Amino acid sequence: MEETEGGLQFHPMEQFTLKPLFGGDTIHWYTPTNATLWMAIAALVILFLLVIGTARRAIVPSRSQSIGELAYGFVHTMVEDVTGREGLRYFPYIMTLFMFIVVANFLGMIPTSFSATSQFAVTIPLALMVFFAVTLLGFYKHGIGFLKLFWVSQAPLILRPVLAVIEVISYFVRPVSHSIRLAGNIMAGHAVIEVFATFGGVALIAPVSLIGIVAMFGMDVLVSFVQAYVFTILTCVYLKDALHPGH
Amino acid sequence: MAEHSTEAAGMPQLDFSAYPNLIFWLLVTLVIVYLILTRLALPRIASVLSERQGTITSDLAAAEELKEKAKEAEAAYDQALADARAQAQEIVARTKAGIQKELDEAVQKADAEIAARTAESEKAIAEIRRSAMDSVKDVANDVAGEIVSALGTRADAKAIKAAVAAQLKGLG
């Protein structure tokens, strides 16, 4: 703390700490926290974008209505293109996932906010929900035939057991990569911005760190959307596997 | 304090004591978002989109219909124009024929009049010629009689007349 260099306190991960909203130290499962606040704001933003914005039901849409329609059309075509027409039954679930993730990501870009999607405790349940829903749906639709997903019928017979083992492993790795990818991307971007911001405390490096923050921020805005898109389209791909397990 | 700082340096995401809280509020949020979407947002946006699609389709159909009507109107206009032209031509032809007829009649009448007048004139000329001839004959008779008497011979008036007539015959 004596020298300027040594005085820099790096706490890039502190922004991800859960804090109770109304004081106190203990966090029970029901305690309203900063995460609660920002998830509630996310729900409100979704309400404003998709419900209040479309309230006028205009034939020629206003700006906010356009955003709602754009989001709707974006996810709708994605579901239809990847899973086919019968996948549209599950469109509301996928739309819920997409809207929550994309809004939470963008809200996380607001300085001093809390990004819910940087928490493994958030992304792992999201991924596990998709994993279990898709697996159960697959068995419900095709019974034992769902296991054909792991039996690559085009491959030579000798290779098929080996491929089946690989397929099973990759199937169970899905929720892991699905959740870590989202949380990792969001967390890394925010942590790097925090590190740049800490370097801003040194007058000499401050301009560089400012440029760095601006550049990282721009990239993180892109990442926020792309990661929401990736999460959603992977969900669609998994859903397609459940609906059409044959290779 | 030292313990706290090491904790802050690590990943708060791996603090499992926070998990029940985050998972609970995540589920609450997801249920709320799901209800917002399925009860309000998605049906409304779907209806707006389909309504717009319907409006566009019906507008296109109406435009097609109007285009068809415009084509019909154009055809009717063309037809009317052609009819009017044909009628005008007919009128022109009829008028021309009428004028021609009148003209022919007038010409014929004029020709007839001219012919009549010519005949009349010819008759008058012939009359004049005959009377002139008669006068000439008389004069010739008289002159011949005088000449004969001047020669000292008496001549019969009848013989002189015959001689003069014989001489004049050649003149016609």
Short mmCIF file of N, CA, C and O in Angstrom, two decimals, chain A residues 90 93-98 101 122-138 146 171 174-176 178-179 182 230-242, chain B residues 26-27 30:
data_model
loop_
_atom_site.label_atom_id
_atom_site.label_comp_id
_atom_site.label_asym_id
_atom_site.label_seq_id
_atom_site.Cartn_x
_atom_site.Cartn_y
_atom_site.Cartn_z
N TYR A 90 -42.53 -26.34 -28.20
CA TYR A 90 -41.67 -26.01 -27.06
C TYR A 90 -41.10 -24.61 -27.18
O TYR A 90 -40.24 -24.21 -26.42
N TYR A 93 -40.91 -22.27 -24.02
CA TYR A 93 -39.83 -22.56 -23.07
C TYR A 93 -38.52 -21.99 -23.56
O TYR A 93 -37.75 -21.38 -22.81
N ILE A 94 -38.25 -22.19 -24.84
CA ILE A 94 -36.98 -21.73 -25.40
C ILE A 94 -36.94 -20.21 -25.42
O ILE A 94 -35.92 -19.58 -25.14
N MET A 95 -38.10 -19.60 -25.72
CA MET A 95 -38.18 -18.14 -25.70
C MET A 95 -37.91 -17.62 -24.28
O MET A 95 -37.22 -16.62 -24.10
N THR A 96 -38.44 -18.32 -23.27
CA THR A 96 -38.19 -17.93 -21.88
C THR A 96 -36.70 -17.94 -21.59
O THR A 96 -36.15 -16.99 -21.03
N LEU A 97 -36.04 -19.05 -21.99
CA LEU A 97 -34.60 -19.15 -21.75
C LEU A 97 -33.86 -18.02 -22.44
O LEU A 97 -33.04 -17.33 -21.84
N PHE A 98 -34.18 -17.82 -23.73
CA PHE A 98 -33.45 -16.81 -24.50
C PHE A 98 -33.64 -15.43 -23.90
O PHE A 98 -32.68 -14.69 -23.69
N ILE A 101 -31.77 -15.03 -20.54
CA ILE A 101 -30.32 -14.97 -20.65
C ILE A 101 -29.88 -13.68 -21.32
O ILE A 101 -28.96 -12.99 -20.86
N VAL A 122 -26.58 -20.31 -11.49
CA VAL A 122 -27.69 -19.96 -12.37
C VAL A 122 -27.61 -20.76 -13.67
O VAL A 122 -28.60 -21.33 -14.12
N THR A 123 -26.41 -20.81 -14.27
CA THR A 123 -26.31 -21.45 -15.58
C THR A 123 -26.40 -22.98 -15.48
O THR A 123 -26.91 -23.62 -16.39
N ILE A 124 -25.91 -23.54 -14.37
CA ILE A 124 -25.99 -25.01 -14.24
C ILE A 124 -27.45 -25.46 -14.13
O ILE A 124 -27.86 -26.37 -14.85
N PRO A 125 -28.27 -24.84 -13.29
CA PRO A 125 -29.69 -25.23 -13.33
C PRO A 125 -30.33 -25.03 -14.69
O PRO A 125 -31.11 -25.88 -15.14
N LEU A 126 -29.98 -23.93 -15.37
CA LEU A 126 -30.54 -23.71 -16.71
C LEU A 126 -30.18 -24.86 -17.63
O LEU A 126 -31.03 -25.43 -18.33
N ALA A 127 -28.89 -25.22 -17.62
CA ALA A 127 -28.43 -26.29 -18.51
C ALA A 127 -29.03 -27.63 -18.11
O ALA A 127 -29.41 -28.44 -18.95
N LEU A 128 -29.12 -27.87 -16.78
CA LEU A 128 -29.65 -29.15 -16.31
C LEU A 128 -31.14 -29.27 -16.65
O LEU A 128 -31.61 -30.36 -17.01
N MET A 129 -31.86 -28.15 -16.57
CA MET A 129 -33.27 -28.18 -16.94
C MET A 129 -33.42 -28.62 -18.39
O MET A 129 -34.26 -29.46 -18.73
N VAL A 130 -32.58 -28.02 -19.25
CA VAL A 130 -32.62 -28.40 -20.66
C VAL A 130 -32.26 -29.87 -20.82
O VAL A 130 -32.95 -30.63 -21.50
N PHE A 131 -31.21 -30.28 -20.13
CA PHE A 131 -30.72 -31.66 -20.24
C PHE A 131 -31.80 -32.66 -19.84
O PHE A 131 -32.13 -33.59 -20.59
N PHE A 132 -32.40 -32.45 -18.66
CA PHE A 132 -33.40 -33.41 -18.19
C PHE A 132 -34.66 -33.35 -19.03
O PHE A 132 -35.24 -34.38 -19.38
N ALA A 133 -35.08 -32.14 -19.38
CA ALA A 133 -36.29 -32.01 -20.19
C ALA A 133 -36.12 -32.74 -21.51
O ALA A 133 -36.99 -33.50 -21.94
N VAL A 134 -34.97 -32.53 -22.13
CA VAL A 134 -34.73 -33.12 -23.45
C VAL A 134 -34.62 -34.65 -23.33
O VAL A 134 -35.18 -35.38 -24.14
N THR A 135 -33.92 -35.13 -22.31
CA THR A 135 -33.76 -36.57 -22.14
C THR A 135 -35.12 -37.24 -21.86
O THR A 135 -35.47 -38.24 -22.50
N LEU A 136 -35.87 -36.66 -20.94
CA LEU A 136 -37.18 -37.24 -20.62
C LEU A 136 -38.09 -37.20 -21.85
O LEU A 136 -38.80 -38.17 -22.15
N LEU A 137 -38.04 -36.09 -22.57
CA LEU A 137 -38.87 -35.96 -23.76
C LEU A 137 -38.50 -37.01 -24.80
O LEU A 137 -39.37 -37.63 -25.42
N GLY A 138 -37.20 -37.25 -24.94
CA GLY A 138 -36.74 -38.26 -25.89
C GLY A 138 -37.27 -39.63 -25.54
O GLY A 138 -37.81 -40.34 -26.40
N PHE A 146 -35.06 -44.13 -28.22
CA PHE A 146 -34.27 -42.91 -28.06
C PHE A 146 -32.78 -43.23 -27.99
O PHE A 146 -31.94 -42.42 -28.35
N TYR A 171 -22.84 -36.94 -24.62
CA TYR A 171 -24.19 -36.57 -24.22
C TYR A 171 -24.20 -36.05 -22.79
O TYR A 171 -24.86 -35.06 -22.48
N ARG A 174 -22.69 -32.58 -22.24
CA ARG A 174 -23.47 -31.44 -22.74
C ARG A 174 -23.84 -30.40 -21.68
O ARG A 174 -23.54 -29.22 -21.85
N PRO A 175 -24.51 -30.80 -20.57
CA PRO A 175 -24.91 -29.75 -19.63
C PRO A 175 -23.71 -29.01 -19.05
O PRO A 175 -23.81 -27.83 -18.74
N VAL A 176 -22.58 -29.71 -18.91
CA VAL A 176 -21.39 -29.06 -18.36
C VAL A 176 -20.94 -27.95 -19.29
O VAL A 176 -20.82 -26.77 -18.91
N HIS A 178 -22.53 -26.66 -21.72
CA HIS A 178 -23.63 -25.72 -21.94
C HIS A 178 -23.63 -24.61 -20.88
O HIS A 178 -23.78 -23.44 -21.18
N SER A 179 -23.41 -25.01 -19.62
CA SER A 179 -23.49 -24.02 -18.54
C SER A 179 -22.19 -23.27 -18.36
O SER A 179 -22.19 -22.05 -18.16
N LEU A 182 -21.51 -20.35 -20.94
CA LEU A 182 -22.22 -19.09 -20.70
C LEU A 182 -21.61 -18.34 -19.52
O LEU A 182 -21.16 -17.19 -19.66
N VAL A 230 -26.03 -18.66 -28.52
CA VAL A 230 -25.42 -19.99 -28.51
C VAL A 230 -26.18 -20.92 -27.56
O VAL A 230 -26.50 -22.06 -27.90
N PHE A 231 -26.49 -20.39 -26.38
CA PHE A 231 -27.23 -21.21 -25.42
C PHE A 231 -28.56 -21.66 -26.02
O PHE A 231 -28.95 -22.82 -25.92
N THR A 232 -29.24 -20.73 -26.67
CA THR A 232 -30.55 -21.03 -27.21
C THR A 232 -30.46 -22.02 -28.36
O THR A 232 -31.25 -22.97 -28.45
N ILE A 233 -29.51 -21.80 -29.25
CA ILE A 233 -29.47 -22.69 -30.43
C ILE A 233 -29.00 -24.08 -30.03
O ILE A 233 -29.46 -25.08 -30.58
N LEU A 234 -28.13 -24.17 -29.00
CA LEU A 234 -27.75 -25.50 -28.52
C LEU A 234 -28.96 -26.20 -27.91
O LEU A 234 -29.16 -27.41 -28.10
N THR A 235 -29.78 -25.44 -27.18
CA THR A 235 -31.02 -26.02 -26.65
C THR A 235 -31.88 -26.57 -27.79
O THR A 235 -32.43 -27.67 -27.69
N CYS A 236 -31.96 -25.80 -28.88
CA CYS A 236 -32.73 -26.26 -30.03
C CYS A 236 -32.13 -27.54 -30.62
O CYS A 236 -32.86 -28.46 -30.99
N VAL A 237 -30.80 -27.58 -30.70
CA VAL A 237 -30.14 -28.77 -31.26
C VAL A 237 -30.43 -29.99 -30.38
O VAL A 237 -30.75 -31.07 -30.88
N TYR A 238 -30.33 -29.82 -29.06
CA TYR A 238 -30.61 -30.94 -28.15
C TYR A 238 -32.06 -31.37 -28.28
O TYR A 238 -32.38 -32.56 -28.26
N LEU A 239 -32.94 -30.38 -28.44
CA LEU A 239 -34.36 -30.70 -28.60
C LEU A 239 -34.59 -31.49 -29.88
O LEU A 239 -35.37 -32.44 -29.92
N LYS A 240 -33.85 -31.10 -30.92
CA LYS A 240 -33.97 -31.82 -32.19
C LYS A 240 -33.55 -33.27 -32.02
O LYS A 240 -34.19 -34.18 -32.57
N ASP A 241 -32.48 -33.51 -31.24
CA ASP A 241 -32.03 -34.88 -30.98
C ASP A 241 -33.12 -35.68 -30.28
O ASP A 241 -33.30 -36.86 -30.56
N ALA A 242 -33.85 -35.01 -29.36
CA ALA A 242 -34.91 -35.72 -28.64
C ALA A 242 -36.07 -36.04 -29.57
O ALA A 242 -36.70 -37.08 -29.45
N LEU B 26 -33.64 -17.88 -9.14
CA LEU B 26 -33.65 -18.16 -10.59
C LEU B 26 -34.97 -18.82 -10.99
O LEU B 26 -35.59 -18.41 -11.98
N LEU B 27 -35.37 -19.82 -10.19
CA LEU B 27 -36.61 -20.52 -10.54
C LEU B 27 -37.80 -19.57 -10.47
O LEU B 27 -38.67 -19.59 -11.35
N LEU B 30 -37.66 -17.42 -13.54
CA LEU B 30 -38.02 -18.15 -14.76
C LEU B 30 -39.52 -18.39 -14.84
O LEU B 30 -40.12 -18.23 -15.90
#
